[in-house]
GROMACS .gro file of C-alpha atoms in nm:
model
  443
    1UNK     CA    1  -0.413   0.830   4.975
    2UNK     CA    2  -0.667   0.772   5.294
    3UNK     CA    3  -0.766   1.160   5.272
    4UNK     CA    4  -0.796   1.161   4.843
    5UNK     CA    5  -1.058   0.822   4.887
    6UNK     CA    6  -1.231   1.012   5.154
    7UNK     CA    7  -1.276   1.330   4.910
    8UNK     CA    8  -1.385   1.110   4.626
    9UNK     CA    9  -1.659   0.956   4.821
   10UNK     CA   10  -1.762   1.264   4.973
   11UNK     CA   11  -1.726   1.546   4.716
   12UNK     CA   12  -1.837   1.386   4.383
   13UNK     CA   13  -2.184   1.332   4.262
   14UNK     CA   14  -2.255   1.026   4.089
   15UNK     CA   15  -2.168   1.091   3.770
   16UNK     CA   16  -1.866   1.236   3.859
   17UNK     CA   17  -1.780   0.900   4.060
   18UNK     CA   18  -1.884   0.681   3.710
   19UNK     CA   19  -1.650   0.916   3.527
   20UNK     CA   20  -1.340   0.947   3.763
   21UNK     CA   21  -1.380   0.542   3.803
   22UNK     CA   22  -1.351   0.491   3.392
   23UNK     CA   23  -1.042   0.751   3.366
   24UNK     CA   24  -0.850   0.609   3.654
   25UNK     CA   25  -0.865   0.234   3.470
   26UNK     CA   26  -0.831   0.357   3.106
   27UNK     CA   27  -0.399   0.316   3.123
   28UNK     CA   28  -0.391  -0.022   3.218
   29UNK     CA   29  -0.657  -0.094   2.986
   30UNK     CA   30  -0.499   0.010   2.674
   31UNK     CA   31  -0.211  -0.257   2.772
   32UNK     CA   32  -0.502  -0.569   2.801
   33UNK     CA   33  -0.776  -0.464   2.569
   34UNK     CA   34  -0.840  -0.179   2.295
   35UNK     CA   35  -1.207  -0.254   2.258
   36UNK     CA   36  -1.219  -0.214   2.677
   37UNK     CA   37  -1.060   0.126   2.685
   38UNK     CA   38  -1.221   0.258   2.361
   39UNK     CA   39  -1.548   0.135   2.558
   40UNK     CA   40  -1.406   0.343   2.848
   41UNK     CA   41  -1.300   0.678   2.648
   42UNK     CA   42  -1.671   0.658   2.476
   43UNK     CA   43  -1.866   0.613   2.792
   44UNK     CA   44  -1.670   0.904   2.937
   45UNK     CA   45  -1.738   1.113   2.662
   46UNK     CA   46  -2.117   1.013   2.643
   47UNK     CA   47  -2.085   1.179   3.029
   48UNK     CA   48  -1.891   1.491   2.936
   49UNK     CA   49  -2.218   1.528   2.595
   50UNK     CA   50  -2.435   1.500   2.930
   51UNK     CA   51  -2.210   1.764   3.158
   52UNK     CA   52  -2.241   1.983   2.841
   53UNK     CA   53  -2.573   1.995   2.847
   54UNK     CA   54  -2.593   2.116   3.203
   55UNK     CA   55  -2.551   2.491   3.192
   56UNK     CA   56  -2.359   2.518   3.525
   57UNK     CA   57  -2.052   2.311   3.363
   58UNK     CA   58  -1.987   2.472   3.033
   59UNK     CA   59  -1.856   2.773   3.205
   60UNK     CA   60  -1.570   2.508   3.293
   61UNK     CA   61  -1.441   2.509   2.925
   62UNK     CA   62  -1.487   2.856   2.854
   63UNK     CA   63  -1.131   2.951   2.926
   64UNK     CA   64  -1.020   2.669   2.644
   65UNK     CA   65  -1.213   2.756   2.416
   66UNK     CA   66  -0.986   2.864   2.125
   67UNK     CA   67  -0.784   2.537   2.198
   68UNK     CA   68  -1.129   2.323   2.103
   69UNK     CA   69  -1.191   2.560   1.782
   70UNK     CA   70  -0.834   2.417   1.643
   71UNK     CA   71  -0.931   2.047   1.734
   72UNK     CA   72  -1.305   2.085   1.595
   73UNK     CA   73  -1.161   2.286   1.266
   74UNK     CA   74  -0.936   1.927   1.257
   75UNK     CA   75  -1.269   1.718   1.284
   76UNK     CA   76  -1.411   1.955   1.014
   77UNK     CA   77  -1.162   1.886   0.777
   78UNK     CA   78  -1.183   1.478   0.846
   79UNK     CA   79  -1.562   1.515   0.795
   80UNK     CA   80  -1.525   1.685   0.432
   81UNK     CA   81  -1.273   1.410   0.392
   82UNK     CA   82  -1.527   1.145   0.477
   83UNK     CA   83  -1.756   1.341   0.213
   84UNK     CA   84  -1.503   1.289  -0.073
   85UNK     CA   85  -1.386   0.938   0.069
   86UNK     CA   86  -1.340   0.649  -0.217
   87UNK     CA   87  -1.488   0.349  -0.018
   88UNK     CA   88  -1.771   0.589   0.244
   89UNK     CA   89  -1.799   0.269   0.433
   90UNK     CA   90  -1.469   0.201   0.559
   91UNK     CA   91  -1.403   0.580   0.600
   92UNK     CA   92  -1.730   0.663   0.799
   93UNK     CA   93  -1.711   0.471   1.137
   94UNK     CA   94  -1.372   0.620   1.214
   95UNK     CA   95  -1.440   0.935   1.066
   96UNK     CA   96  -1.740   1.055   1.204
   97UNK     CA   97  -1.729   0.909   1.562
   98UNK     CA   98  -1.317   1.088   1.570
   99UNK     CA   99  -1.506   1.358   1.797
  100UNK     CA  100  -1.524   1.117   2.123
  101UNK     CA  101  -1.097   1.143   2.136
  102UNK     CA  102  -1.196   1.525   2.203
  103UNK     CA  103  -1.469   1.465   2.457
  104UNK     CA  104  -1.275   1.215   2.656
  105UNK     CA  105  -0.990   1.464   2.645
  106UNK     CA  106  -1.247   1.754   2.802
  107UNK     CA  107  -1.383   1.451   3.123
  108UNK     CA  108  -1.026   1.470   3.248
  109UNK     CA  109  -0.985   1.817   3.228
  110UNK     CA  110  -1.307   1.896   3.319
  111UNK     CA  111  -1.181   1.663   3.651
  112UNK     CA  112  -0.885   1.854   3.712
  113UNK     CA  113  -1.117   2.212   3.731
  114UNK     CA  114  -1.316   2.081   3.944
  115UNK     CA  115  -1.173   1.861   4.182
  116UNK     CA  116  -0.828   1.993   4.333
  117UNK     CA  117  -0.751   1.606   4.433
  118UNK     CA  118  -0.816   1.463   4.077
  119UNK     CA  119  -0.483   1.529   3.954
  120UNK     CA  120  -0.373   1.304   4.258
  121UNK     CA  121  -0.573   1.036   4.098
  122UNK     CA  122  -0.472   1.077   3.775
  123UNK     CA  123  -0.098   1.031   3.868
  124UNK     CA  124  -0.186   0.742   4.098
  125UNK     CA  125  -0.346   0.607   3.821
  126UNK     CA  126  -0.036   0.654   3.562
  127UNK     CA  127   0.218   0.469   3.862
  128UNK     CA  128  -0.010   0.179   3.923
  129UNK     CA  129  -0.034   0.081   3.551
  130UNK     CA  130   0.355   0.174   3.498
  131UNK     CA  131   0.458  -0.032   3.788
  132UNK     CA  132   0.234  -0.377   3.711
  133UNK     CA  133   0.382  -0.348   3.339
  134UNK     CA  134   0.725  -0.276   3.522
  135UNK     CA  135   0.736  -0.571   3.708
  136UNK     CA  136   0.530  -0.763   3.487
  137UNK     CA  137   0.775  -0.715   3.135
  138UNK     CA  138   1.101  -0.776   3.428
  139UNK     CA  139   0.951  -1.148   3.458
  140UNK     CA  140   0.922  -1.187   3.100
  141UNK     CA  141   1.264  -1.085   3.021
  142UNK     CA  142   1.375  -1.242   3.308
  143UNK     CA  143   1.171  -1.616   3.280
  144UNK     CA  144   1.079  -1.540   2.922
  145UNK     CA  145   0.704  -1.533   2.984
  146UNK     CA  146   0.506  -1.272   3.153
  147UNK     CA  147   0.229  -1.311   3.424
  148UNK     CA  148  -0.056  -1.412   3.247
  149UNK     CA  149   0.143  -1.648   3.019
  150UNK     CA  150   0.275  -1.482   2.705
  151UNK     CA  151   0.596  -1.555   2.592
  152UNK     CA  152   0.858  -1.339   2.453
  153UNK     CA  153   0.854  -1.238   2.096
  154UNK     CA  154   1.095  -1.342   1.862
  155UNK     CA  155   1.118  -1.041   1.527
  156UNK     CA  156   1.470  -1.117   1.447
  157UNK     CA  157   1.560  -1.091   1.798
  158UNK     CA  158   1.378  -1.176   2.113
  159UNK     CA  159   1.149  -0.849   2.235
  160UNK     CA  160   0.961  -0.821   2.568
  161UNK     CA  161   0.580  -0.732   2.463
  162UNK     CA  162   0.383  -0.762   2.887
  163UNK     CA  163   0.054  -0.745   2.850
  164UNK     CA  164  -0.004  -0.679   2.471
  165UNK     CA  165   0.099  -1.061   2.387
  166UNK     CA  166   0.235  -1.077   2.056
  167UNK     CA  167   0.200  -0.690   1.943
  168UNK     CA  168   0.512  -0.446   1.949
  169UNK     CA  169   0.379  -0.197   2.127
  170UNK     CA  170   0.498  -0.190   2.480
  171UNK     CA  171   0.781   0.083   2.367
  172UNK     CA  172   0.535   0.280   2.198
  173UNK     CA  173   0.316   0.245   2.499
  174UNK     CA  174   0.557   0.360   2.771
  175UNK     CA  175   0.743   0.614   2.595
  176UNK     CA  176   0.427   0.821   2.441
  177UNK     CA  177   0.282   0.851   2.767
  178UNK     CA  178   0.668   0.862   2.958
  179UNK     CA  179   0.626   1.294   2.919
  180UNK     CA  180   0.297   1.289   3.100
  181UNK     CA  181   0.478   1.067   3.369
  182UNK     CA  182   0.754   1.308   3.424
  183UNK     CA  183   0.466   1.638   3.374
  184UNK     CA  184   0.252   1.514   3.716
  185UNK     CA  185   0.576   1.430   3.889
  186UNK     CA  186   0.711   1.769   3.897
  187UNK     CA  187   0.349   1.933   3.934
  188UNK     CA  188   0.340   1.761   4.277
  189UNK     CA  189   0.653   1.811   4.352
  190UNK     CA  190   0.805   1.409   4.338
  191UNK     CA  191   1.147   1.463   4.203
  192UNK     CA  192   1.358   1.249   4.441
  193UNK     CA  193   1.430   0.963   4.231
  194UNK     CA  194   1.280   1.036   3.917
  195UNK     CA  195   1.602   1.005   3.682
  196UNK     CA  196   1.645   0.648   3.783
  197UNK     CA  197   1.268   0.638   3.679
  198UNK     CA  198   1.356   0.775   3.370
  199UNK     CA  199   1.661   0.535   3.284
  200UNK     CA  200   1.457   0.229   3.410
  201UNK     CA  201   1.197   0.291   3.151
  202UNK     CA  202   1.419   0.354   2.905
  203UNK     CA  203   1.586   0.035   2.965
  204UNK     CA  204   1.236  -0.173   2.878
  205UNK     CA  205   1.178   0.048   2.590
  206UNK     CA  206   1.515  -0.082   2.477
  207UNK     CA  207   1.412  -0.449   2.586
  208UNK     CA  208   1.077  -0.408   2.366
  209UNK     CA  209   1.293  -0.395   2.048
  210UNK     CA  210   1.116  -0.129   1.896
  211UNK     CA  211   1.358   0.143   1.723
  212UNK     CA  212   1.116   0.417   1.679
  213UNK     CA  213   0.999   0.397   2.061
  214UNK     CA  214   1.409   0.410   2.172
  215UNK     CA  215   1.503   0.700   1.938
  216UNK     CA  216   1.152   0.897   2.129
  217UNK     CA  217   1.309   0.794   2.423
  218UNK     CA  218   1.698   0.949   2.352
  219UNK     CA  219   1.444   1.242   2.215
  220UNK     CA  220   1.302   1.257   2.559
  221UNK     CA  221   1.620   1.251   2.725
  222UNK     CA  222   1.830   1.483   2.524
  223UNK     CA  223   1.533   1.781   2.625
  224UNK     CA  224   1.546   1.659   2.945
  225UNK     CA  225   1.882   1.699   2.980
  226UNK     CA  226   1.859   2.102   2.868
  227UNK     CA  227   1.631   2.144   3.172
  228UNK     CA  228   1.815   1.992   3.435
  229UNK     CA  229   2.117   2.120   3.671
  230UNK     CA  230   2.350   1.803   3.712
  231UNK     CA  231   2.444   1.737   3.362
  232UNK     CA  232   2.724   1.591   3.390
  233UNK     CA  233   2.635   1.282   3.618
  234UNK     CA  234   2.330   1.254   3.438
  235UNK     CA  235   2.567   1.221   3.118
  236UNK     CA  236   2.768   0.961   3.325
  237UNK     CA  237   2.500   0.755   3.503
  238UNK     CA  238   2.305   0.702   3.141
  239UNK     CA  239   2.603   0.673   2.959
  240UNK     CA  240   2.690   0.396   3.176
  241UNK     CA  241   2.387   0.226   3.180
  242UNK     CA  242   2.312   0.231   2.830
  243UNK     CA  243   2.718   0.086   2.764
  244UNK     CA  244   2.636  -0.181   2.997
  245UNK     CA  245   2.278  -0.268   2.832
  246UNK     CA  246   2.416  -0.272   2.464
  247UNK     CA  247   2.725  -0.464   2.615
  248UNK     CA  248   2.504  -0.778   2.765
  249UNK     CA  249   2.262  -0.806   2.491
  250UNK     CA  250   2.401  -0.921   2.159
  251UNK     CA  251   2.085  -0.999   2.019
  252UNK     CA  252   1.916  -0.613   2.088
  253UNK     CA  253   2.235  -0.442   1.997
  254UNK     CA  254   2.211  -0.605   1.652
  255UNK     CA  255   1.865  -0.522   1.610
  256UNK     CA  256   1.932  -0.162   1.714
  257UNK     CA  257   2.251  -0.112   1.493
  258UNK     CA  258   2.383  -0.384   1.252
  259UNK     CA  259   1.982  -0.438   1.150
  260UNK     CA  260   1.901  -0.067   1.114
  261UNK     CA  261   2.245  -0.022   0.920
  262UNK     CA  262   2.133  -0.268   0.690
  263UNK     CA  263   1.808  -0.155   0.625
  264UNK     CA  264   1.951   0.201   0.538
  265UNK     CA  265   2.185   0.025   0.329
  266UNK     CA  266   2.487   0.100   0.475
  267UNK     CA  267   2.601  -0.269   0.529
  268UNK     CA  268   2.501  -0.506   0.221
  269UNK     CA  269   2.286  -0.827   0.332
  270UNK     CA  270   2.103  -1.131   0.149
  271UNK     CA  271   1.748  -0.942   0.158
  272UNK     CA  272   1.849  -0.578   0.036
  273UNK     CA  273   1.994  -0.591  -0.266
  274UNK     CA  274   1.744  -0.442  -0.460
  275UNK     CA  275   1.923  -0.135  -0.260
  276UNK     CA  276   2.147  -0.117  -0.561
  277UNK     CA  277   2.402  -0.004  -0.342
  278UNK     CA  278   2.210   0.353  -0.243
  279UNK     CA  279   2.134   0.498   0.114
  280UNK     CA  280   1.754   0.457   0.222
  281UNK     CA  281   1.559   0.702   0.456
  282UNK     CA  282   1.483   0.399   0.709
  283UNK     CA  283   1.429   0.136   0.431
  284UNK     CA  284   1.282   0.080   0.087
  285UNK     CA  285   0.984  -0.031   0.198
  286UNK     CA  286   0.951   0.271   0.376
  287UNK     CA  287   1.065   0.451   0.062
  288UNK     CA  288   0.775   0.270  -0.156
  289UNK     CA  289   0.522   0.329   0.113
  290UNK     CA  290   0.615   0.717   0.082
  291UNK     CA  291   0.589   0.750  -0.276
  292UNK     CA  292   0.255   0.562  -0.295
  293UNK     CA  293   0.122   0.813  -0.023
  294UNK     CA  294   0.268   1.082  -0.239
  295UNK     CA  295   0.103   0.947  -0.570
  296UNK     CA  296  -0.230   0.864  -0.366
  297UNK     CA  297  -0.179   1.300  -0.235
  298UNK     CA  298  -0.123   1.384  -0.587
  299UNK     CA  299  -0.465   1.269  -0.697
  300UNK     CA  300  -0.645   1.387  -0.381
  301UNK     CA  301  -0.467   1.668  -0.260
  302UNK     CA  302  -0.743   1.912  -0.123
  303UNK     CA  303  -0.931   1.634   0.086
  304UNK     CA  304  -0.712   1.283   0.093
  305UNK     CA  305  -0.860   0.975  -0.069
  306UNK     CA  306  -1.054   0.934   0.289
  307UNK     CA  307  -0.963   0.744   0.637
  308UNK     CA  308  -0.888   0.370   0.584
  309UNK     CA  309  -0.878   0.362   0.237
  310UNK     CA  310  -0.503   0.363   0.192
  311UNK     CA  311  -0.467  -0.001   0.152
  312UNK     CA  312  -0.768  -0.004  -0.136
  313UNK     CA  313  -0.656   0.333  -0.310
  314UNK     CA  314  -0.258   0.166  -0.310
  315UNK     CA  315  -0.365  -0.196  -0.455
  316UNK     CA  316  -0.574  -0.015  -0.750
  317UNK     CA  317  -0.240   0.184  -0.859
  318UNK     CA  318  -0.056  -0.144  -0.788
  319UNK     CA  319  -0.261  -0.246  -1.075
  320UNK     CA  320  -0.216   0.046  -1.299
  321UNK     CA  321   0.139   0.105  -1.169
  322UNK     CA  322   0.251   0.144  -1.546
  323UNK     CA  323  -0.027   0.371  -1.635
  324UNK     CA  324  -0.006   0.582  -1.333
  325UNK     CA  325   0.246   0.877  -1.388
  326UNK     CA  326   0.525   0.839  -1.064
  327UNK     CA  327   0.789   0.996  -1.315
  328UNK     CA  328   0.826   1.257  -1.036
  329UNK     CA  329   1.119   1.004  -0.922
  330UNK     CA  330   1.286   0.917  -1.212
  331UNK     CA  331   1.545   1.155  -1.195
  332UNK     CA  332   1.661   1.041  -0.857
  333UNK     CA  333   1.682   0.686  -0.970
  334UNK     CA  334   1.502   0.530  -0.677
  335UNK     CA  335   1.411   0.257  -0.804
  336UNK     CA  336   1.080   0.256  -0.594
  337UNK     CA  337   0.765   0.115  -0.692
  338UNK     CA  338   0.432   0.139  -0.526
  339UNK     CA  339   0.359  -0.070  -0.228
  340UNK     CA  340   0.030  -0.155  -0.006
  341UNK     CA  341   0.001  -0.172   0.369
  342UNK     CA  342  -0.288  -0.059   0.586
  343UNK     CA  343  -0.133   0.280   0.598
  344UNK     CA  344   0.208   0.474   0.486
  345UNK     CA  345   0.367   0.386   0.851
  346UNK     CA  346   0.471   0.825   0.827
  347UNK     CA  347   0.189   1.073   1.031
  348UNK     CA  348   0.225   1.331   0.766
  349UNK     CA  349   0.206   1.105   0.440
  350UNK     CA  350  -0.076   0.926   0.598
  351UNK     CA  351  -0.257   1.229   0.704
  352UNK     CA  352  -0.137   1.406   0.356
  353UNK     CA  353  -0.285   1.076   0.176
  354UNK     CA  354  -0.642   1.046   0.362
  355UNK     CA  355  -0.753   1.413   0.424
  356UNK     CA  356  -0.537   1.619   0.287
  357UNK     CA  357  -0.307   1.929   0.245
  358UNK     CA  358  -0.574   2.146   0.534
  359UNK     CA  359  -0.523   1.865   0.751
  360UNK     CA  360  -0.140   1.797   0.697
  361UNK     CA  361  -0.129   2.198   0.761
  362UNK     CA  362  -0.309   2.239   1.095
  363UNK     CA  363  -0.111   1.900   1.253
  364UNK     CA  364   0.233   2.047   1.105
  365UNK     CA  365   0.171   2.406   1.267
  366UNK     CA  366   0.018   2.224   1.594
  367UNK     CA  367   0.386   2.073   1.620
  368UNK     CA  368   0.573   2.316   1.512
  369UNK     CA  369   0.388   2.600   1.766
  370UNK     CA  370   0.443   2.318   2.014
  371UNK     CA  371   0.823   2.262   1.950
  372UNK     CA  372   0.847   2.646   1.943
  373UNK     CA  373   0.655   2.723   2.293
  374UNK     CA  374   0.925   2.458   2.439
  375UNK     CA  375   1.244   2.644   2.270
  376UNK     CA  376   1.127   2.953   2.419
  377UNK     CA  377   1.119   2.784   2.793
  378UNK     CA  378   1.443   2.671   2.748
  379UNK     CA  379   1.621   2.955   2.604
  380UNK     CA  380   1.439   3.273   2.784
  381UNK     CA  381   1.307   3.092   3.109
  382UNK     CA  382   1.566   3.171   3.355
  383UNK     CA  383   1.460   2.990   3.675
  384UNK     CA  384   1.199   2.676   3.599
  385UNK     CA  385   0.959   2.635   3.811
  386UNK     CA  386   0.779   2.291   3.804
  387UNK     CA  387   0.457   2.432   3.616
  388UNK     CA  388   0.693   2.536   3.343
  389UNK     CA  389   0.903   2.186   3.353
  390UNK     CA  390   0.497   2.018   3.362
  391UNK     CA  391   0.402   2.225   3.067
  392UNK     CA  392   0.751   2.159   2.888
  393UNK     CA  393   0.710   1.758   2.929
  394UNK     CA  394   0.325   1.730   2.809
  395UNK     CA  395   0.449   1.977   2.468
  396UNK     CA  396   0.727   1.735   2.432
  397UNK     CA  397   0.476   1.446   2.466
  398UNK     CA  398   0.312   1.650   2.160
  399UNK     CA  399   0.676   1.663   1.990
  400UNK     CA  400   0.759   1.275   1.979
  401UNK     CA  401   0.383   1.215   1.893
  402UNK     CA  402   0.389   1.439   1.576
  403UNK     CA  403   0.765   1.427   1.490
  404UNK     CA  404   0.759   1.380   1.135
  405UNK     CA  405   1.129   1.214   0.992
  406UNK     CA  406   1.055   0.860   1.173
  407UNK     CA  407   0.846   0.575   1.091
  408UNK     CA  408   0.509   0.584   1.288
  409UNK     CA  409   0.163   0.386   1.366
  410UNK     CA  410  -0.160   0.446   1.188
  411UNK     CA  411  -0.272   0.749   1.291
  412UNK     CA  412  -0.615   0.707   1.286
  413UNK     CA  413  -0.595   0.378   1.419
  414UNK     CA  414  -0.826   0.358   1.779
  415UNK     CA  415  -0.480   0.224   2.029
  416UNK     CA  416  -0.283   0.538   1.895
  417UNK     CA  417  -0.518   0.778   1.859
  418UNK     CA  418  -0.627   0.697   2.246
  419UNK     CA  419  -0.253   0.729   2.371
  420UNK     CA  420  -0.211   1.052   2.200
  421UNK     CA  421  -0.545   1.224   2.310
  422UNK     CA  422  -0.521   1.097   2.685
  423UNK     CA  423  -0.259   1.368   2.794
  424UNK     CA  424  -0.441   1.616   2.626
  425UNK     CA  425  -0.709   1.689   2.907
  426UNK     CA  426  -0.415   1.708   3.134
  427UNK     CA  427  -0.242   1.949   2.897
  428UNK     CA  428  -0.557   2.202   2.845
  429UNK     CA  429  -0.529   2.209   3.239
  430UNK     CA  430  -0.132   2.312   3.265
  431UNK     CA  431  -0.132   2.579   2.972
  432UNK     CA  432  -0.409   2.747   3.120
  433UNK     CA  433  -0.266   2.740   3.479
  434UNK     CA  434   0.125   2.842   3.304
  435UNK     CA  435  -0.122   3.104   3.085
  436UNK     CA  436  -0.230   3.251   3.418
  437UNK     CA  437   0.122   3.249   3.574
  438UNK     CA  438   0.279   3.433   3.300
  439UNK     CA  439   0.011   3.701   3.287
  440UNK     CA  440   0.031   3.749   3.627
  441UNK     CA  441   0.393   3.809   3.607
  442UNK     CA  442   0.357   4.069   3.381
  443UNK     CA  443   0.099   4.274   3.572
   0.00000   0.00000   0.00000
């Protein structure tokens, strides 16, 4: 660590210094403040708009440069959206400025090619923020309030939330960027006790309460388990674990089972009988929120009603509900009805909804090349080496992010959109090193 704080001082220019300095606090930032670590991802990318303007650093994304055409086609596509957008105003802010997620992506990876001890930081970066929430969500499960005072959340049953106070988002937090965790500790080579790692995280993901976040996490382990020699006592260990976890919380393992079986209407309760006795995808209100996207799509389809305008666009048909033709779903007798939140809680109906069937296409085939490039690893890659197992983790970081049959965040919203672009810089850096590998092989 001595030698890596001697290199940074020594080796960096200033700007370099300002820009390592913002990266290294932006994790532990998106756990105490979202306006801090957009501030953070925009002042780095107001560095990287000054890098690119010095000709001896634009060579340094040459060799990714078909990578940014897909990711600048994407902000193309949300532009013409904002165009076309019913309420401009609400649409342009997080429309037009989506182009810093890219740029902050490019500082780390610009990092990473040019300093050989940045991705020493970067990791060192990822375990100091992982191991203050660590200890800090163990007090507040254990005491029931954390270490700066917030108490544990109560949504039927009681949730450990750290240092985001009252939101549900610890879960999302730790298993979204879990894949990059795993990716920089086989790159250096830090293996030794990284499946009790693993099962420790996943046991505060299952402490947060948050069902989406736990089934990432069995998604997580179940490709983690085709990669790795000792299956079987990695079958025993977490089935153990996860036994005795389920076994001394009543109160989780009804939120995880008898909850969720209620919502999908397999188990009748007080607040679902409007179920009519049929089997939801999730819930009805998820239902609803999926055929108001749908109707909103049908009416917009080439370029979305625009970012942020769900909510408006949903409460207008609300009001028209019986005018508006949704007869699409009377044959399956539903019995769904339009319904407003802030967005359809689904990536693909949201991004279907707000900019359309382009956008919906190049996100799809971005997952689905992903999902593809890891299936290929798994079933032709004979021995692994740990650039292939790095490169396997940050795709399936991709995977979970963009997996489209489970409830998700807004995906335009600043916290997500943040979480999902931070790995990328560390991704662009891997593929091309794996690129090089492979090549080299076949020569």
């Amino acid at each position: 660590m001595k030698i890596i704080f001697e290199q940074f001082l020594s080796k960096t220019n200033n700007l370099d210094k300002l820009l390592i300095a913002l990266i290294f606090f932006f994790p532990l930032l998106l756990t105490i403040s979202i306006f801090l670590a957009d501030l953070f991802a925009s002042l780095s990318a107001l560095i990287v708009i000054v890098l690119l303007f010095l000709k001896k650093n634009k060579d340094v994304f040459y060799q990714i440069r078909f990578k940014l055409y897909f990711f600048l086609i994407f902000y193309l596509i949300i532009l013409v959206s904002l165009i076309f957008s019913i309420s401009y105003e609400k649409s342009f802010l997080p429309s037009f400025f989506y182009f810093r997620y890219l740029l902050f992506t490019l500082g780390i990876y610009y990092l990473l090619k040019k300093y050989t001890f940045f991705v020493n930081i970067f990791f060192y970066s990822l375990l100091f923020t992982f191991s203050i929430i660590s200890f800090d969500s163990l007090v507040q499960y254990i005491i029931g309030i954390n270490i700066l005072g917030f108490k544990t959340g109560f949504d039927p049953t009681p949730f450990i939330t750290s240092f985001f106070n009252d939101e549900k988002k610890l879960g999302s937090y730790l298993v979204r960027l879990l894949p990059l965790f795993l990716s920089l500790f086989y790159f250096l080579n830090l293996k030794k006790f990284l499946n009790y790692i693993i099962f420790f995280l996943g046991f505060l993901i299952f402490l947060s309460s948050e069902r989406t976040a736990f089934f990432l996490y069995i998604t997580i382990l179940f490709f983690y388990f085709l990669i790795i020699k000792y299956k079987i006592k990695f079958l025993v260990i977490g089935s153990i674990i996860f036994l005795t976890t389920f076994t001394i919380n009543e109160k989780l393992k009804y939120k995880y089972v008898d909850y969720t079986l209620k919502q999908l209407g397999f188990i009748e309760a007080e607040w679902n009988q409007d179920y009519e006795g049929k089997k939801r995808y999730f819930s009805k209100e998820h239902e609803d929120l999926a055929l108001t996207a749908f109707t909103i799509f049908k009416d917009n389809y080439l370029n979305g009603s625009g970012i942020k305008t769900f909510y408006d666009v949903c409460n207008v048909y609300r009001l028209n509900e019986k005018e508006k033709n949704i007869s699409y779903l009377d044959h399956l007798n539903r019995n769904n009805k339009i319904t407003c939140s802030t967005h359809p809680h689904n990536t693909y109906l949201q991004i279907l909804s707000e900019i359309g069937i382009f956008g919906f296409f190049l996100v799809f085939f971005f997952f689905v090349k992903t999902l593809y490039e890891n299936i290929k690893i798994i079933i032709f890659s004979k021995k692994l080496t740990n650039i292939e197992i790095s490169y396997y983790f940050l795709n399936l970081g991709i995977i979970i992010n963009l997996f489209p049959l489970i409830p998700s965040g807004n995906f335009f919203n600043n916290w997500l959109s943040l979480v999902m672009f931070y790995p990328l810089g560390y991704w662009f850096f891997i593929y091309q090193i794996n690129l090089n590998r492979i090549e080299n092989n076949d020569k």
